[in-house]
JSON list of C-alpha atoms in Angstrom, two decimals:
[
{"chain": "A", "resi": 1469, "resn": "UNK", "atom": "CA", "xyz": [11.30, -4.88, 14.50]},
{"chain": "A", "resi": 1470, "resn": "UNK", "atom": "CA", "xyz": [11.78, -1.30, 13.08]},
{"chain": "A", "resi": 1471, "resn": "UNK", "atom": "CA", "xyz": [10.72, -0.14, 9.73]},
{"chain": "A", "resi": 1472, "resn": "UNK", "atom": "CA", "xyz": [14.31, 0.05, 8.45]},
{"chain": "A", "resi": 1473, "resn": "UNK", "atom": "CA", "xyz": [14.82, -3.79, 9.32]},
{"chain": "A", "resi": 1474, "resn": "UNK", "atom": "CA", "xyz": [11.51, -4.68, 7.85]},
{"chain": "A", "resi": 1475, "resn": "UNK", "atom": "CA", "xyz": [12.52, -3.11, 4.53]},
{"chain": "A", "resi": 1476, "resn": "UNK", "atom": "CA", "xyz": [15.68, -4.92, 4.56]},
{"chain": "A", "resi": 1477, "resn": "UNK", "atom": "CA", "xyz": [14.24, -8.06, 5.40]},
{"chain": "A", "resi": 1478, "resn": "UNK", "atom": "CA", "xyz": [11.44, -8.02, 2.93]},
{"chain": "A", "resi": 1479, "resn": "UNK", "atom": "CA", "xyz": [13.67, -6.68, 0.09]},
{"chain": "A", "resi": 1480, "resn": "UNK", "atom": "CA", "xyz": [11.61, -3.66, -0.40]},
{"chain": "A", "resi": 1481, "resn": "UNK", "atom": "CA", "xyz": [13.20, -1.37, -3.10]},
{"chain": "A", "resi": 1482, "resn": "UNK", "atom": "CA", "xyz": [13.73, 2.18, -1.95]},
{"chain": "A", "resi": 1483, "resn": "UNK", "atom": "CA", "xyz": [13.84, 5.14, -4.43]},
{"chain": "A", "resi": 1484, "resn": "UNK", "atom": "CA", "xyz": [15.86, 7.94, -2.99]},
{"chain": "A", "resi": 1485, "resn": "UNK", "atom": "CA", "xyz": [14.43, 11.23, -3.41]},
{"chain": "A", "resi": 1486, "resn": "UNK", "atom": "CA", "xyz": [17.47, 13.24, -2.83]},
{"chain": "A", "resi": 1487, "resn": "UNK", "atom": "CA", "xyz": [17.75, 14.21, -6.43]},
{"chain": "A", "resi": 1488, "resn": "UNK", "atom": "CA", "xyz": [14.56, 16.43, -6.04]},
{"chain": "A", "resi": 1489, "resn": "UNK", "atom": "CA", "xyz": [15.59, 17.71, -2.77]},
{"chain": "A", "resi": 1490, "resn": "UNK", "atom": "CA", "xyz": [13.66, 15.55, -0.52]},
{"chain": "A", "resi": 1491, "resn": "UNK", "atom": "CA", "xyz": [15.56, 13.77, 2.10]},
{"chain": "A", "resi": 1492, "resn": "UNK", "atom": "CA", "xyz": [13.53, 10.58, 2.24]},
{"chain": "A", "resi": 1493, "resn": "UNK", "atom": "CA", "xyz": [12.72, 7.38, 0.15]},
{"chain": "A", "resi": 1494, "resn": "UNK", "atom": "CA", "xyz": [9.76, 6.33, -1.87]},
{"chain": "A", "resi": 1495, "resn": "UNK", "atom": "CA", "xyz": [8.25, 3.03, -2.76]},
{"chain": "A", "resi": 1496, "resn": "UNK", "atom": "CA", "xyz": [6.17, 1.51, -5.56]},
{"chain": "A", "resi": 1497, "resn": "UNK", "atom": "CA", "xyz": [2.49, 0.49, -4.98]},
{"chain": "A", "resi": 1498, "resn": "UNK", "atom": "CA", "xyz": [3.19, -3.07, -4.01]},
{"chain": "A", "resi": 1499, "resn": "UNK", "atom": "CA", "xyz": [6.09, -2.21, -1.54]},
{"chain": "A", "resi": 1500, "resn": "UNK", "atom": "CA", "xyz": [4.14, 0.64, 0.05]},
{"chain": "A", "resi": 1501, "resn": "UNK", "atom": "CA", "xyz": [1.25, -1.67, 0.76]},
{"chain": "A", "resi": 1502, "resn": "UNK", "atom": "CA", "xyz": [3.57, -4.00, 2.61]},
{"chain": "A", "resi": 1503, "resn": "UNK", "atom": "CA", "xyz": [4.86, -1.00, 4.54]},
{"chain": "A", "resi": 1504, "resn": "UNK", "atom": "CA", "xyz": [1.11, 0.00, 5.61]},
{"chain": "A", "resi": 1505, "resn": "UNK", "atom": "CA", "xyz": [0.64, -3.67, 6.56]},
{"chain": "A", "resi": 1506, "resn": "UNK", "atom": "CA", "xyz": [3.75, -3.38, 8.66]},
{"chain": "A", "resi": 1507, "resn": "UNK", "atom": "CA", "xyz": [2.29, -0.27, 10.26]},
{"chain": "A", "resi": 1508, "resn": "UNK", "atom": "CA", "xyz": [-1.09, -1.86, 10.96]},
{"chain": "A", "resi": 1509, "resn": "UNK", "atom": "CA", "xyz": [0.51, -5.06, 12.42]},
{"chain": "A", "resi": 1510, "resn": "UNK", "atom": "CA", "xyz": [3.01, -3.20, 14.78]},
{"chain": "A", "resi": 1511, "resn": "UNK", "atom": "CA", "xyz": [0.57, -0.51, 15.96]},
{"chain": "A", "resi": 1512, "resn": "UNK", "atom": "CA", "xyz": [2.45, 2.22, 14.07]},
{"chain": "A", "resi": 1513, "resn": "UNK", "atom": "CA", "xyz": [0.38, 5.44, 12.92]},
{"chain": "A", "resi": 1514, "resn": "UNK", "atom": "CA", "xyz": [0.70, 6.55, 9.24]},
{"chain": "A", "resi": 1515, "resn": "UNK", "atom": "CA", "xyz": [1.49, 10.23, 9.42]},
{"chain": "A", "resi": 1516, "resn": "UNK", "atom": "CA", "xyz": [1.08, 10.95, 5.94]},
{"chain": "A", "resi": 1517, "resn": "UNK", "atom": "CA", "xyz": [2.20, 10.17, 2.36]},
{"chain": "A", "resi": 1518, "resn": "UNK", "atom": "CA", "xyz": [3.31, 12.25, -0.74]},
{"chain": "A", "resi": 1519, "resn": "UNK", "atom": "CA", "xyz": [3.32, 11.02, -4.24]},
{"chain": "A", "resi": 1520, "resn": "UNK", "atom": "CA", "xyz": [6.02, 11.40, -6.89]},
{"chain": "A", "resi": 1521, "resn": "UNK", "atom": "CA", "xyz": [6.51, 9.69, -10.32]},
{"chain": "A", "resi": 1522, "resn": "UNK", "atom": "CA", "xyz": [9.35, 7.82, -11.80]},
{"chain": "A", "resi": 1523, "resn": "UNK", "atom": "CA", "xyz": [9.56, 7.51, -15.59]},
{"chain": "A", "resi": 1524, "resn": "UNK", "atom": "CA", "xyz": [12.59, 6.34, -17.69]},
{"chain": "A", "resi": 1525, "resn": "UNK", "atom": "CA", "xyz": [14.38, 6.05, -14.25]},
{"chain": "A", "resi": 1526, "resn": "UNK", "atom": "CA", "xyz": [13.93, 9.67, -13.39]},
{"chain": "A", "resi": 1527, "resn": "UNK", "atom": "CA", "xyz": [12.19, 10.89, -10.52]},
{"chain": "A", "resi": 1528, "resn": "UNK", "atom": "CA", "xyz": [9.34, 13.46, -11.32]},
{"chain": "A", "resi": 1529, "resn": "UNK", "atom": "CA", "xyz": [7.94, 15.96, -9.05]},
{"chain": "A", "resi": 1530, "resn": "UNK", "atom": "CA", "xyz": [4.14, 16.46, -10.05]},
{"chain": "A", "resi": 1531, "resn": "UNK", "atom": "CA", "xyz": [3.16, 20.02, -11.27]},
{"chain": "A", "resi": 1532, "resn": "UNK", "atom": "CA", "xyz": [0.12, 19.50, -8.70]},
{"chain": "A", "resi": 1533, "resn": "UNK", "atom": "CA", "xyz": [1.12, 18.44, -5.25]},
{"chain": "A", "resi": 1534, "resn": "UNK", "atom": "CA", "xyz": [-0.48, 15.00, -4.07]},
{"chain": "A", "resi": 1535, "resn": "UNK", "atom": "CA", "xyz": [-0.25, 14.60, -0.53]},
{"chain": "A", "resi": 1536, "resn": "UNK", "atom": "CA", "xyz": [-2.16, 13.42, 2.44]},
{"chain": "A", "resi": 1537, "resn": "UNK", "atom": "CA", "xyz": [-1.84, 13.54, 6.19]},
{"chain": "A", "resi": 1538, "resn": "UNK", "atom": "CA", "xyz": [-3.39, 12.06, 9.38]},
{"chain": "A", "resi": 1539, "resn": "UNK", "atom": "CA", "xyz": [-3.51, 13.59, 12.66]},
{"chain": "A", "resi": 1540, "resn": "UNK", "atom": "CA", "xyz": [-4.74, 11.96, 16.03]},
{"chain": "A", "resi": 1541, "resn": "UNK", "atom": "CA", "xyz": [-8.10, 13.13, 16.91]},
{"chain": "A", "resi": 1542, "resn": "UNK", "atom": "CA", "xyz": [-8.60, 14.45, 20.42]},
{"chain": "A", "resi": 1543, "resn": "UNK", "atom": "CA", "xyz": [-9.33, 11.61, 22.69]},
{"chain": "A", "resi": 1544, "resn": "UNK", "atom": "CA", "xyz": [-8.76, 8.88, 20.03]},
{"chain": "A", "resi": 1545, "resn": "UNK", "atom": "CA", "xyz": [-6.49, 6.00, 21.39]},
{"chain": "A", "resi": 1546, "resn": "UNK", "atom": "CA", "xyz": [-3.44, 4.76, 19.85]},
{"chain": "A", "resi": 1547, "resn": "UNK", "atom": "CA", "xyz": [-4.98, 1.45, 18.38]},
{"chain": "A", "resi": 1548, "resn": "UNK", "atom": "CA", "xyz": [-7.86, 3.33, 16.77]},
{"chain": "A", "resi": 1549, "resn": "UNK", "atom": "CA", "xyz": [-5.81, 5.99, 15.40]},
{"chain": "A", "resi": 1550, "resn": "UNK", "atom": "CA", "xyz": [-3.51, 3.53, 13.90]},
{"chain": "A", "resi": 1551, "resn": "UNK", "atom": "CA", "xyz": [-6.51, 1.57, 12.47]},
{"chain": "A", "resi": 1552, "resn": "UNK", "atom": "CA", "xyz": [-7.93, 4.84, 11.07]},
{"chain": "A", "resi": 1553, "resn": "UNK", "atom": "CA", "xyz": [-4.58, 6.06, 9.71]},
{"chain": "A", "resi": 1554, "resn": "UNK", "atom": "CA", "xyz": [-3.68, 2.88, 7.83]},
{"chain": "A", "resi": 1555, "resn": "UNK", "atom": "CA", "xyz": [-7.32, 2.67, 6.28]},
{"chain": "A", "resi": 1556, "resn": "UNK", "atom": "CA", "xyz": [-7.08, 6.37, 5.12]},
{"chain": "A", "resi": 1557, "resn": "UNK", "atom": "CA", "xyz": [-3.55, 5.68, 3.81]},
{"chain": "A", "resi": 1558, "resn": "UNK", "atom": "CA", "xyz": [-4.58, 2.59, 1.84]},
{"chain": "A", "resi": 1559, "resn": "UNK", "atom": "CA", "xyz": [-7.49, 4.68, 0.22]},
{"chain": "A", "resi": 1560, "resn": "UNK", "atom": "CA", "xyz": [-5.09, 7.38, -0.70]},
{"chain": "A", "resi": 1561, "resn": "UNK", "atom": "CA", "xyz": [-2.58, 4.96, -2.30]},
{"chain": "A", "resi": 1562, "resn": "UNK", "atom": "CA", "xyz": [-5.18, 3.05, -4.09]},
{"chain": "A", "resi": 1563, "resn": "UNK", "atom": "CA", "xyz": [-6.28, 5.91, -5.79]},
{"chain": "A", "resi": 1564, "resn": "UNK", "atom": "CA", "xyz": [-3.22, 6.30, -7.90]},
{"chain": "A", "resi": 1565, "resn": "UNK", "atom": "CA", "xyz": [-2.41, 4.13, -10.90]},
{"chain": "A", "resi": 1566, "resn": "UNK", "atom": "CA", "xyz": [0.35, 4.37, -13.48]},
{"chain": "A", "resi": 1567, "resn": "UNK", "atom": "CA", "xyz": [-0.27, 7.18, -16.11]},
{"chain": "A", "resi": 1568, "resn": "UNK", "atom": "CA", "xyz": [1.19, 9.32, -18.61]},
{"chain": "A", "resi": 1569, "resn": "UNK", "atom": "CA", "xyz": [3.37, 11.02, -15.67]},
{"chain": "A", "resi": 1570, "resn": "UNK", "atom": "CA", "xyz": [4.95, 7.61, -14.95]},
{"chain": "A", "resi": 1571, "resn": "UNK", "atom": "CA", "xyz": [4.77, 5.00, -12.08]},
{"chain": "A", "resi": 1572, "resn": "UNK", "atom": "CA", "xyz": [3.52, 6.59, -8.76]},
{"chain": "A", "resi": 1573, "resn": "UNK", "atom": "CA", "xyz": [6.12, 6.39, -5.91]},
{"chain": "A", "resi": 1574, "resn": "UNK", "atom": "CA", "xyz": [4.92, 6.96, -2.39]},
{"chain": "A", "resi": 1575, "resn": "UNK", "atom": "CA", "xyz": [6.87, 8.59, 0.33]},
{"chain": "A", "resi": 1576, "resn": "UNK", "atom": "CA", "xyz": [5.26, 7.62, 3.35]},
{"chain": "A", "resi": 1577, "resn": "UNK", "atom": "CA", "xyz": [5.85, 8.83, 6.85]},
{"chain": "A", "resi": 1578, "resn": "UNK", "atom": "CA", "xyz": [5.25, 6.46, 9.83]},
{"chain": "A", "resi": 1579, "resn": "UNK", "atom": "CA", "xyz": [5.28, 7.56, 13.51]},
{"chain": "A", "resi": 1580, "resn": "UNK", "atom": "CA", "xyz": [7.57, 5.11, 15.48]},
{"chain": "A", "resi": 1581, "resn": "UNK", "atom": "CA", "xyz": [8.13, 7.27, 18.38]},
{"chain": "A", "resi": 1582, "resn": "UNK", "atom": "CA", "xyz": [5.72, 5.57, 20.46]},
{"chain": "A", "resi": 1583, "resn": "UNK", "atom": "CA", "xyz": [8.23, 2.56, 20.54]},
{"chain": "A", "resi": 1584, "resn": "UNK", "atom": "CA", "xyz": [10.70, 4.88, 22.48]},
{"chain": "A", "resi": 1585, "resn": "UNK", "atom": "CA", "xyz": [7.82, 6.09, 24.81]},
{"chain": "A", "resi": 1586, "resn": "UNK", "atom": "CA", "xyz": [6.70, 2.44, 25.69]},
{"chain": "A", "resi": 1587, "resn": "UNK", "atom": "CA", "xyz": [3.07, 3.11, 24.83]}
]
């Protein structure tokens, strides 16, 4: 099952970021945790994550950029990379809580290209 189907099947709410010039969707904490679980269970690396906020139904770009990325190490196999990237993603995401800026939204990037390569 591709991530798009997983999101629909699990009624995960998407917050489109088009209004701030980003062609992607973001998710609240509980939903992004489900997406990371999907990645781990389906051997899909998490490439990175950016943080935005929502307050009074308005998407807010933080004054300071909050982002994280995870590259595959030299001879790291796919399974180890997925395990490490999911763990690092969880650590990054769990460091954010609601604050005066609003509720954090997470724009997580997964690499599903391995499905097309048959790895």
